[in-house]
Tab-separated table of C-alpha atoms and ligand atoms in Angstrom:
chain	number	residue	atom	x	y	z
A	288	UNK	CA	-37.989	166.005	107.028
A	289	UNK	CA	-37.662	169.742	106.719
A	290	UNK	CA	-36.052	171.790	103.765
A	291	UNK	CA	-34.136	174.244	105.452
A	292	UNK	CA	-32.903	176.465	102.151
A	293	UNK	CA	-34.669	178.440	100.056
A	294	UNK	CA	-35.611	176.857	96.791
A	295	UNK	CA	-33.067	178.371	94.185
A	296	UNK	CA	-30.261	177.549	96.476
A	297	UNK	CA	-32.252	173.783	96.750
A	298	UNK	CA	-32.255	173.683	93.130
A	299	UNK	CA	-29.122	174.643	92.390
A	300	UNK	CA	-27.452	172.228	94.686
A	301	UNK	CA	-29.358	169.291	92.887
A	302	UNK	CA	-28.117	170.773	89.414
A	303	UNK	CA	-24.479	170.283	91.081
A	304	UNK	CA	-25.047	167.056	92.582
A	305	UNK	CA	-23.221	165.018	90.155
A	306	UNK	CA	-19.919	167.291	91.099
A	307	UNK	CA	-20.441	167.450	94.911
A	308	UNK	CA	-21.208	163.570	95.404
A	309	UNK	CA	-17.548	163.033	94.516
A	310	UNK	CA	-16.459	162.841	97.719
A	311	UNK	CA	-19.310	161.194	99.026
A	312	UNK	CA	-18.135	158.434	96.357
A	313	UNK	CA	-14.984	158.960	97.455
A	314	UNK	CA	-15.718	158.328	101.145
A	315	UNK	CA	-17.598	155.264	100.411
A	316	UNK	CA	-14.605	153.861	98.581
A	317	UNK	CA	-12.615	154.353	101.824
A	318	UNK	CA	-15.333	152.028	103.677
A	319	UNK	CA	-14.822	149.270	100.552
A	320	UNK	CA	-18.218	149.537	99.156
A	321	UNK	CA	-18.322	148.288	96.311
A	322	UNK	CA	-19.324	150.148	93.313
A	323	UNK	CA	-21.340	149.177	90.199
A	324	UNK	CA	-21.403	151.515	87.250
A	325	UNK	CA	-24.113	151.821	84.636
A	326	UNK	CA	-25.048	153.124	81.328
A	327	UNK	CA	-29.035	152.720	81.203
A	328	UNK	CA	-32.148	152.772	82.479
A	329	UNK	CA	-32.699	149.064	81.703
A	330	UNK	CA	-30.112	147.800	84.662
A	331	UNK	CA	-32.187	146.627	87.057
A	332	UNK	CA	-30.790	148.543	89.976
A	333	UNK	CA	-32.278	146.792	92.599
A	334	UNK	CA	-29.643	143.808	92.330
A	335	UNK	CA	-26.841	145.748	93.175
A	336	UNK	CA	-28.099	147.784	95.560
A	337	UNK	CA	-29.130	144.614	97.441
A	338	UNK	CA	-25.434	143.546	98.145
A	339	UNK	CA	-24.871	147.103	99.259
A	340	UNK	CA	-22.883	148.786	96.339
A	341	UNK	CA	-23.324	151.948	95.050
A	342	UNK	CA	-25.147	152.007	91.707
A	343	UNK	CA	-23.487	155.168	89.942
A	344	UNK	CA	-24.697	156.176	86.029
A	345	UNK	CA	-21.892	156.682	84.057
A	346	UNK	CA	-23.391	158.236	81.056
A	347	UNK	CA	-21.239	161.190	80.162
A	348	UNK	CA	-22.894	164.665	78.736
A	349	UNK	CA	-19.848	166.917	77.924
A	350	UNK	CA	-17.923	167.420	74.778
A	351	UNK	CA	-14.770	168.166	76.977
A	352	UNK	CA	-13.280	164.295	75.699
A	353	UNK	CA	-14.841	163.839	72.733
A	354	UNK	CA	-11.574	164.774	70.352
A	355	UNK	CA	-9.762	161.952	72.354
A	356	UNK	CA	-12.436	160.020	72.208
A	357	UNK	CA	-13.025	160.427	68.048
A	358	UNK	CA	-9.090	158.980	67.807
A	359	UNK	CA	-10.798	155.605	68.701
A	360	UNK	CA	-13.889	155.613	67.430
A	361	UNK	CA	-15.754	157.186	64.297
A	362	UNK	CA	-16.774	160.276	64.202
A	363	UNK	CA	-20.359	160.257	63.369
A	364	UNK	CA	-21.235	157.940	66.476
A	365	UNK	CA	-23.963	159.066	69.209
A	366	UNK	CA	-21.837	162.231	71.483
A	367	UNK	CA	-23.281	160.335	74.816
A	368	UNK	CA	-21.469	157.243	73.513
A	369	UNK	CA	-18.268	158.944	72.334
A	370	UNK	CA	-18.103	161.383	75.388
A	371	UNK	CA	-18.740	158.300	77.629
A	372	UNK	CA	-15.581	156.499	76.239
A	373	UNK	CA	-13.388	159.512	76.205
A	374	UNK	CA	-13.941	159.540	79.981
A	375	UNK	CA	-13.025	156.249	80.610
A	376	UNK	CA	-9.789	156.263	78.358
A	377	UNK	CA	-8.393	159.773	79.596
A	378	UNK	CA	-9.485	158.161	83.103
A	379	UNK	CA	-11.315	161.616	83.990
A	380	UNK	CA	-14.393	160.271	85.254
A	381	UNK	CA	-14.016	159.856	89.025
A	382	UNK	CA	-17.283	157.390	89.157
A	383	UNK	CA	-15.552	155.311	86.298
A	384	UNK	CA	-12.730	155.153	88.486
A	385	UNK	CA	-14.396	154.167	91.633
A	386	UNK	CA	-16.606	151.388	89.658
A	387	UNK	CA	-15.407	148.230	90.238
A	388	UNK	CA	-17.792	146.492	87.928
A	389	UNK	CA	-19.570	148.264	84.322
A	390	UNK	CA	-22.933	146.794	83.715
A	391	UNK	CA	-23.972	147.679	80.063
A	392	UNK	CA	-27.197	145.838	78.107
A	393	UNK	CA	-27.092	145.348	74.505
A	394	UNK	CA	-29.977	148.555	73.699
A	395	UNK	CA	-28.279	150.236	70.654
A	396	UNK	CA	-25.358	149.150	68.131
A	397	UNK	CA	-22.951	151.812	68.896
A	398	UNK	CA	-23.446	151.570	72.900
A	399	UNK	CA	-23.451	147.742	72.985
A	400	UNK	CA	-20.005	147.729	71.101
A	401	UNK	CA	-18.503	150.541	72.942
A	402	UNK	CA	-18.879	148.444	76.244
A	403	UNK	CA	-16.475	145.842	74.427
A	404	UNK	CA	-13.654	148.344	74.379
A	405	UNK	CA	-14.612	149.544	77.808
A	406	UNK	CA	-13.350	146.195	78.625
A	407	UNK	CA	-9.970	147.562	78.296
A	408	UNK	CA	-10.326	149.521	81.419
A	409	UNK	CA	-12.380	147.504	83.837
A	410	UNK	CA	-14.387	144.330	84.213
A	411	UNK	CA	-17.360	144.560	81.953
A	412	UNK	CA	-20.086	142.485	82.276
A	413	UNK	CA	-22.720	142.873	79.799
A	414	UNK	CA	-26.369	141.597	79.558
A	415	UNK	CA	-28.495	140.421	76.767
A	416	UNK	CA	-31.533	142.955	76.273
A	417	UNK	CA	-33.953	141.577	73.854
A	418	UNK	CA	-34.882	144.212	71.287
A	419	UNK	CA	-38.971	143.165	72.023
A	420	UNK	CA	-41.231	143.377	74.652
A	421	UNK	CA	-42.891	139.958	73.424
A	422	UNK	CA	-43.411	136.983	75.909
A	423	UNK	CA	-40.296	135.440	75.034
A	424	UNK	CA	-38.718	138.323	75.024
A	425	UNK	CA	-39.317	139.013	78.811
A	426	UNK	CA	-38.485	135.040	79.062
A	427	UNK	CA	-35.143	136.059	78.200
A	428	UNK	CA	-34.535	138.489	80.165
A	429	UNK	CA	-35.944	137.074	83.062
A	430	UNK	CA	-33.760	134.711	83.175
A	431	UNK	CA	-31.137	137.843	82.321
A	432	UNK	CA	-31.698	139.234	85.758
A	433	UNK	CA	-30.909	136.321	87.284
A	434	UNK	CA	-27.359	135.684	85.439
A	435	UNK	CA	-26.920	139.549	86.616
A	436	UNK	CA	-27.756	138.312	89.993
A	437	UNK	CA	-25.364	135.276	89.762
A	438	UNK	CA	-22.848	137.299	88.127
A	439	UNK	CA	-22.900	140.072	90.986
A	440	UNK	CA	-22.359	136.826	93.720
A	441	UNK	CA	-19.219	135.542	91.889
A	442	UNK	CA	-17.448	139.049	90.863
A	443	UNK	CA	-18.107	140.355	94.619
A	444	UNK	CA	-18.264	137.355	96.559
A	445	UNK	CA	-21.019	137.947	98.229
A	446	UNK	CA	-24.616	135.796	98.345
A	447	UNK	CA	-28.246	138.296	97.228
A	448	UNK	CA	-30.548	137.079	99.257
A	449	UNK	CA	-34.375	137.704	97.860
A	450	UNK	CA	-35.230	139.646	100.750
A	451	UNK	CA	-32.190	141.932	100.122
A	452	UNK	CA	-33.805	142.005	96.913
A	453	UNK	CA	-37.218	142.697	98.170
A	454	UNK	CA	-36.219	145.688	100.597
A	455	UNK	CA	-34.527	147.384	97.888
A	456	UNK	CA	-37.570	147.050	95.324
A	457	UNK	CA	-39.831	149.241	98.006
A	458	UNK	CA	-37.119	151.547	98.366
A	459	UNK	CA	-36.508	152.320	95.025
A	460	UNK	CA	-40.468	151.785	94.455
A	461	UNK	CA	-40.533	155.222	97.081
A	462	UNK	CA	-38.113	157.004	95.504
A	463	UNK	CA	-40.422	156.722	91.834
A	464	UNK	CA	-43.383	157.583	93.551
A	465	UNK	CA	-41.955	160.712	95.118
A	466	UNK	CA	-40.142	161.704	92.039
A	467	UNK	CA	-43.612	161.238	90.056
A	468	UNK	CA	-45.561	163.318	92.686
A	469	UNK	CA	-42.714	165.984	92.531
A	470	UNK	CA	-42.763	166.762	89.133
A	471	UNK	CA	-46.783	166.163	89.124
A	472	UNK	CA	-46.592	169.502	90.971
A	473	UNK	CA	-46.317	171.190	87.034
A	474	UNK	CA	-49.843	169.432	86.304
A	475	UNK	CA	-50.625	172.847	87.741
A	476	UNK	CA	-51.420	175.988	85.718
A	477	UNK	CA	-49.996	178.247	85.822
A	478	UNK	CA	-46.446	176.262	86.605
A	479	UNK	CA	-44.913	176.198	90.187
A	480	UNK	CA	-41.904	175.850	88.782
A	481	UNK	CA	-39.552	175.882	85.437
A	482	UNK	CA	-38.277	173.104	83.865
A	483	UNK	CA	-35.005	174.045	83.943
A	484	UNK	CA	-35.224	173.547	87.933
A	485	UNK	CA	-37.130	170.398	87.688
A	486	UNK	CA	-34.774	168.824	85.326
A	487	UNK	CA	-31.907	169.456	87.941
A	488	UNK	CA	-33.998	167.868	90.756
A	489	UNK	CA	-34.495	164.920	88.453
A	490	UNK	CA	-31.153	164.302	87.259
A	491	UNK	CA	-29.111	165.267	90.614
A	492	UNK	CA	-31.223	162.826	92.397
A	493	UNK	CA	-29.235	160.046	90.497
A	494	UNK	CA	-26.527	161.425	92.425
A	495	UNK	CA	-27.944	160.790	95.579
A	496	UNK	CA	-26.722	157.866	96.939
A	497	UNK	CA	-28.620	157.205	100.290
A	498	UNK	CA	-31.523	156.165	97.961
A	499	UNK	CA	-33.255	155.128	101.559
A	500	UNK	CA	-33.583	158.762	102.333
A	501	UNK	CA	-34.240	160.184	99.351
A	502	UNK	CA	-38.077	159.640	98.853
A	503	UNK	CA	-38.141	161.640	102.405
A	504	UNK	CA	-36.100	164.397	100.403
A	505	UNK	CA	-37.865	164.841	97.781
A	506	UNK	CA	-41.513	164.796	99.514
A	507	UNK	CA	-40.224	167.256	101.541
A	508	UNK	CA	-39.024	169.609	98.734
A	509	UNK	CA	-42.582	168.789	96.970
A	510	UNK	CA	-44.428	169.999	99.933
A	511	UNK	CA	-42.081	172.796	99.816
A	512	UNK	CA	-42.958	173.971	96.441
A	513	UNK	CA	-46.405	173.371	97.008
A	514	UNK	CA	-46.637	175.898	99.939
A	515	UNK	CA	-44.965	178.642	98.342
A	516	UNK	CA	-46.851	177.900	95.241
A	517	UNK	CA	-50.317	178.533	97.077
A	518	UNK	CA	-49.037	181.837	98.612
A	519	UNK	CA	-47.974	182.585	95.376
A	520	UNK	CA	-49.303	181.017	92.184
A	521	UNK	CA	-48.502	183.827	89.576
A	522	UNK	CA	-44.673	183.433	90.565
A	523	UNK	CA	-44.023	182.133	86.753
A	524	UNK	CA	-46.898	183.595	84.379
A	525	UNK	CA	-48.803	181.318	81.973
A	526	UNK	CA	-46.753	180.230	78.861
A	527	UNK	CA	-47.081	177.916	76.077
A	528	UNK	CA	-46.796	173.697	77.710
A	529	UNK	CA	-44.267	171.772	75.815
A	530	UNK	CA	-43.062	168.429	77.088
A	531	UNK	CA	-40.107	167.208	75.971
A	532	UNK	CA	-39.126	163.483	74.583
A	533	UNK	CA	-36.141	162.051	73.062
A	534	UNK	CA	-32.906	161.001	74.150
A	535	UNK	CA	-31.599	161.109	77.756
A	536	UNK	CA	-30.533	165.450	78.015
A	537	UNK	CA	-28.485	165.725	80.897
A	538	UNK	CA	-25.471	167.929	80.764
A	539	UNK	CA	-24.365	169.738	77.127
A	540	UNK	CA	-28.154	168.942	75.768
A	541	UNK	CA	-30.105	170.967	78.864
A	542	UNK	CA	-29.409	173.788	76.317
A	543	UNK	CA	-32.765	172.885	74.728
A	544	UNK	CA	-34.868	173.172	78.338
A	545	UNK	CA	-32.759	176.150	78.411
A	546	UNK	CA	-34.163	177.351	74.697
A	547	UNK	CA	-37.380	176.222	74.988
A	548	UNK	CA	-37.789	178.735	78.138
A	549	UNK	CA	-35.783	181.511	77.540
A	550	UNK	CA	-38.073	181.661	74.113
A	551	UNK	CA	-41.517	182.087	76.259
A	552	UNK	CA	-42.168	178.359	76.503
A	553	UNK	CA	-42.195	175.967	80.090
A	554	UNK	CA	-41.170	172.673	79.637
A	555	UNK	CA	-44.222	170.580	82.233
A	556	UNK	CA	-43.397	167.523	81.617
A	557	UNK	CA	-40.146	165.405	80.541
A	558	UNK	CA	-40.759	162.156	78.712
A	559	UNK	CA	-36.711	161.100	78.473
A	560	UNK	CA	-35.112	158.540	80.408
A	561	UNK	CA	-34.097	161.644	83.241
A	562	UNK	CA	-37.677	162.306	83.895
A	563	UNK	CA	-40.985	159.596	83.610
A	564	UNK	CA	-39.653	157.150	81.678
A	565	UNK	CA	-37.345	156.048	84.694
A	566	UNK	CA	-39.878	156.546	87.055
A	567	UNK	CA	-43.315	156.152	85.855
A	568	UNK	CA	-43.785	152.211	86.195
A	569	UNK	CA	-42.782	150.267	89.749
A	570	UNK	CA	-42.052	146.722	90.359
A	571	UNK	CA	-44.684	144.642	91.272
A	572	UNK	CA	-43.872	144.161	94.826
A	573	UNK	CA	-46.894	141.792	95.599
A	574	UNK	CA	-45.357	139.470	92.844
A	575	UNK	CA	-44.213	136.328	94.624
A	576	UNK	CA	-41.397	135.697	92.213
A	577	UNK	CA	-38.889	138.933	92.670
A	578	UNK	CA	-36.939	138.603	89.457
A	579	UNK	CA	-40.013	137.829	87.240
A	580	UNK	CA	-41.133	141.131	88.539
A	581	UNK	CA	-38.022	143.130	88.215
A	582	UNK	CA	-37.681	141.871	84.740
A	583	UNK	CA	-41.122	142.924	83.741
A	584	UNK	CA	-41.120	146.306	84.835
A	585	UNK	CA	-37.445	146.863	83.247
A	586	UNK	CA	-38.642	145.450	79.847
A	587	UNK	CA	-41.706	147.543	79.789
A	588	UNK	CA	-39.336	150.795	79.370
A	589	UNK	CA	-40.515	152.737	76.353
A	590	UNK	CA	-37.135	153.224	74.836
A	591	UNK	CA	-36.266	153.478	70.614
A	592	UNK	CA	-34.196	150.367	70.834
A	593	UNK	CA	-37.439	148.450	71.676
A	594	UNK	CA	-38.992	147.351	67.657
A	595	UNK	CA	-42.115	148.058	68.006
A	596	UNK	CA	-41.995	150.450	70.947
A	597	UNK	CA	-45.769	151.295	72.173
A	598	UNK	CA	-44.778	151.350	75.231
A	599	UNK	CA	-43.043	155.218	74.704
A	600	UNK	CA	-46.660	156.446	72.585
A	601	UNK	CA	-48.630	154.825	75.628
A	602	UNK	CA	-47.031	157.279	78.058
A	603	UNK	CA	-46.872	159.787	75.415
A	604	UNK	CA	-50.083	159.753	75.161
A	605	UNK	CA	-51.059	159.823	78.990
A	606	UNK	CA	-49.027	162.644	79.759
A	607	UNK	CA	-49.796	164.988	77.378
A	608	UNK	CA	-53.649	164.395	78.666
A	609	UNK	CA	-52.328	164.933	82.013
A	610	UNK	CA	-50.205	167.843	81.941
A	611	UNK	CA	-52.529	169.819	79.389
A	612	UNK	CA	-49.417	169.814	76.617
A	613	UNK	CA	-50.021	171.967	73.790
A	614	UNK	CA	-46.437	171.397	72.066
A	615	UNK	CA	-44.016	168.566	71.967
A	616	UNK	CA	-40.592	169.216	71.097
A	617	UNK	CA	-38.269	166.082	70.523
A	618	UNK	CA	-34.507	166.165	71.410
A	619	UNK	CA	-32.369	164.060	69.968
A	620	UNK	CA	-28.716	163.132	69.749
A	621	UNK	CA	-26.376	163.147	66.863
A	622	UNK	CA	-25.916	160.046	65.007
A	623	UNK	CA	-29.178	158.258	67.615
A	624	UNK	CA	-30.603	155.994	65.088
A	625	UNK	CA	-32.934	154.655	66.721
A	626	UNK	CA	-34.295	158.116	68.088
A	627	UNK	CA	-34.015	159.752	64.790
A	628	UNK	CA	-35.710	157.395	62.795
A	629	UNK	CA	-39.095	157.022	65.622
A	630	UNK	CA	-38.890	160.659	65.170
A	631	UNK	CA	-41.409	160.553	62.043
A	632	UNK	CA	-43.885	157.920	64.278
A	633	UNK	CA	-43.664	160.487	67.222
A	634	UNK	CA	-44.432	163.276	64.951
A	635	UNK	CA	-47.451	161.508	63.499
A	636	UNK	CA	-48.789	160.243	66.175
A	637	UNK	CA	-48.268	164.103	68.512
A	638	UNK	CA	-49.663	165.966	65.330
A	639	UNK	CA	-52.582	163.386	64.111
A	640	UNK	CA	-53.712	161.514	67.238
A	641	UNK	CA	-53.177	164.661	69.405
A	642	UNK	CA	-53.682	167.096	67.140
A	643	UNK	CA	-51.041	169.241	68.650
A	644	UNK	CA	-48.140	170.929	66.951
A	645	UNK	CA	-44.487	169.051	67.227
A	646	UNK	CA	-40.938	169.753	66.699
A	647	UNK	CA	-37.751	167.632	66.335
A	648	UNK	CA	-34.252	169.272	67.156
A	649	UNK	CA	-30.990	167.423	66.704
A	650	UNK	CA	-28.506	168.382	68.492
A	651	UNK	CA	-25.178	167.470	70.197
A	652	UNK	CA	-22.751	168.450	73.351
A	653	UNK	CA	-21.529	171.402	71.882
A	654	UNK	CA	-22.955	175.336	72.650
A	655	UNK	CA	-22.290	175.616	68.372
A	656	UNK	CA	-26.248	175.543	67.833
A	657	UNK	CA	-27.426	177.702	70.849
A	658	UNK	CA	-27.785	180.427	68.309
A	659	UNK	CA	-30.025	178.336	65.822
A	660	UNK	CA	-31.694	176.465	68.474
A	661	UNK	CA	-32.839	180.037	70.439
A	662	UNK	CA	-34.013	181.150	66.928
A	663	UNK	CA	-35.610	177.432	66.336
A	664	UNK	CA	-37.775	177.639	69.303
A	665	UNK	CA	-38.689	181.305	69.350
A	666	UNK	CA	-40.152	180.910	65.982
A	667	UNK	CA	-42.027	177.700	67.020
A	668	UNK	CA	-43.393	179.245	70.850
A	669	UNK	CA	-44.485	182.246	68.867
A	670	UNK	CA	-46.980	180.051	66.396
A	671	UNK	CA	-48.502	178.312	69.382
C	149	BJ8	S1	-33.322	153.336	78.077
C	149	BJ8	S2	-32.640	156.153	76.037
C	149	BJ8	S3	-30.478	155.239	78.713
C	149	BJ8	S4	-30.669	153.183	75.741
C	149	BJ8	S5	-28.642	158.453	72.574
C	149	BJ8	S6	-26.457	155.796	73.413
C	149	BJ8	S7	-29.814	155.118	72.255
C	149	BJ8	S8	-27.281	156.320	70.090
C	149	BJ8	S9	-28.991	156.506	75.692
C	149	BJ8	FE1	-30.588	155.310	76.431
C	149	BJ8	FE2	-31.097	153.246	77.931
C	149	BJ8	FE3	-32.759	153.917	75.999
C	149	BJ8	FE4	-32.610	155.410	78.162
C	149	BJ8	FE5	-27.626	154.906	71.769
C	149	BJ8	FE6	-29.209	156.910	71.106
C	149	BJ8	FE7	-26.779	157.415	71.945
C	149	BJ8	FE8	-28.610	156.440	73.613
C-alpha cells in the first residue's frame, strides 16, 4: 500500500475521521450490518467483530450536550460520562443511532450507572468487570466473555464460531502491532513528528472500520514518515519529552497536547486508553482456548478502576525508559475518581522511582482553562 497525500493533509484526515466515517456507517446500515456500540477499552472487540458488526466507540468528548445532559444527571459527574448521555438523549450521535446493541462493563460508578439509563434508548447489555486482576478475578471474567459471546448469538441471531473468533484476534493483533510501530517512530530524537498529529492518527483509526486493512494503512503511513524523516530529521527541533497519562483525551481535552506543544514541549509518547494502553498487549493467539486468552489480555489493561493497578506503573515505567521521557504530565477529567485519586501514586512513583519532574492538570470539555492551562505548561516546559 502506497500513501498517496502528503502528510498534513494524511493527518488531518485521520483527525476528521470520526466526522467523515458517518456515511461509511451510514452505508453499512443500508447493507444491515449490524452495529455494536461501546464505551471502553475493556470490550473485547474481537466478539463482535467475529459475527461481522461494526464495533463503533461511543465515548463522547464535546461539551456541546452537556447542559441537557446535567437536567438528568448531577452536575459534578465525569464530562465524558455526562457528554456521552447528552448524546444519546438529544439523539445527536449518529453512531448511537446506528448501534443496535450498547455494550458497557461495570469500570467506574458513574459510567456503570449511566449505562442503566442508557437503557432507555436502546438495548443495553452490560458485563461484569471485576475491579482486580487476581486469578479469580480473570475467572470471572472469563467466563464474562463467554456470556458476551452467548449474549451476541441470541440478540443477533447469529452462531460465533471460534474460528470467526480466531481470524479476528490476528487482525486486530495487526492492527496493535502497526499502531505500536507507528507511534514507536517518536522513540526518535529529535521527533518525526508532533503529538498533536500522532494523537489524530491514533484516535481516527478507531474510526476506521475495515480493521482488515488498516494495519496495511498505517505501515504504510509509518514508512512514510520514516522516509521523510531521514531526508529530513531537523523538521521539528529538539524540545523537552513529556508523555502524557490519564484519562482517555480525545476531542475537548486534546487542548492539553495542544498546550503542552504550543509551550515548547512534544508530547512522545501517550500512555491513555487512545494511545498504548489499547494497543500495547495482544491476545495470545497460540492459546488453545480463545476466550481464556481474550479475557486475559482485556483484564491486564492498566486502567484506575483496577484496585491495585500495577499494571498502568508497569508500562509507565517501560515507556518512559523507552522514549527517553524527561516530564510526565497527567490529564485528567473532572469529577474521575478513580484518576484523581492514583494521581498522588503516579506522581510518586514518576518523581521518586524516575526521578523525573511530573504534573497533574484537571481539566474538562470546555476551552474555559486554555488560558490557565497555556500559562500551566509554559511555566512547567520552562523549568525542565
Ligand atoms: S479502560 S480509562 S475507557 S474506564 S474518565 S468515565 S473512568 S469517571 S473512561 Fe475509561 Fe475504560 Fe478505563 Fe479506558 Fe469514569 Fe474516569 Fe469518566 Fe472514565
Amino acid at each position: 500500500m502506497e500513501i498517496k497525500k502528503e502528510l498534513p493533509e494524511v493527518f488531518n484526515d485521520f483527525g476528521e475521521m470520526r466526522k467523515k466515517s458517518f456515511l461509511a456507517a451510514y452505508e453499512m446500515k443500508q447493507k444491515n450490518i449490524p452495529f455494536v456500540g461501546t464505551f471502553c477499552t475493556y470490550f473485547p472487540q474481537e466478539l463482535a467483530m467475529a459475527m461481522g458488526a461494526c464495533v463503533v466507540g461511543l465515548c463522547s468528548t464535546s461539551d456541546e450536550t452537556i447542559p441537557e445532559a446535567e437536567k438528568d444527571l448531577p452536575r459534578n459527574l465525569c464530562p465524558l460520562i455526562k457528554s456521552s448521555y447528552g448524546f444519546a438523549k438529544t439523539d445527536k450521535c449518529p453512531y448511537f443511532y446506528f448501534s443496535d446493541l450498547i455494550v458497557g462493563e461495570t469500570t467506574c460508578d458513574g459510567k456503570k450507572k449511566m449505562y442503566e439509563y442508557l437503557g432507555q434508548f436502546k438495548p443495553v447489555y452490560t458485563m461484569e468487570l471485576p475491579n482486580s486482576q487476581s486469578p479469580v478475578a480473570l475467572e470471572l471474567w472469563t467466563k464474562e466473555v463467554i456470556k458476551l459471546k452467548e449474549k451476541l448469538e441470541s440478540h443477533f441471531e447469529v452462531t460465533i464460531t471460534d474460528e470467526a473468533v480466531r481470524e479476528q484476534v490476528k487482525i486486530m493483533n495487526n492492527v496493535r502491532r502497526a499502531l505500536k510501530e507507528f507511534y514507536s517512530l517518536c522513540k526518535n530524537e529529535p521527533v518525526p513528528m508532533l503529538g498533536q498529529d500522532m494523537f489524530k492518527i491514533l484516535y481516527g483509526s478507531t474510526y476506521k472500520f475495515d480493521k482488515a486493512n488498516l494495519a496495511g494503512e498505517i505501515h504504510a503511513l509509518t514508512e512514510k514518515i520514516q522516509k521523510e524523516y531521514e531526508e529530513n530529521p531537523n523538521k521539528y527541533p529538539k524540545a523537552p519529552r513529556i508523555l502524557v497519562t490519564g484519562c482517555p483525551i480525545g476531542g475537548g481535552a486534546e487542548k492539553c497536547i495542544k498546550a503542552i506543544e504550543d509551550n515548547g514541549g512534544h508530547v512522545v509518547v501517550f500512555e491513555n486508553c487512545s494511545g498504548a494502553k489499547s494497543c500495547d498487549r495482544e491476545v495470545d493467539e497460540n492459546n488453545p482456548d480463545i476466550y481464556a486468552a481474550i479475557a486475559e489480555r482485556y483484564l491486564s489493561i492498566g486502567c484506575s478502576v483496577m484496585t491495585p493497578n500495577p499494571n498502568r506503573l508497569e508500562l509507565l515505567d517501560r515507556l518512559i525508559d523507552e522514549y527517553k521521557v524527561d516530564a510526565v504530565v497527567e490529564v485528567t477529567l473532572q469529577a474521575c475518581h478513580t484518576y484523581n485519586v492514583e494521581t498522588l501514586g503516579i506522581k510518586r512513583f514518576v518523581n521518586e522511582k524516575k526521578g523525573i519532574p511530573y504534573m497533574a492538570v484537571e481539566t474538562d470539555y470546555s476551552t474555559a482553562d486554555i488560558g490557565q492551562l497555556n500559562t500551566r505548561m509554559a511555566a512547567f516546559i520552562e523549568m525542565l
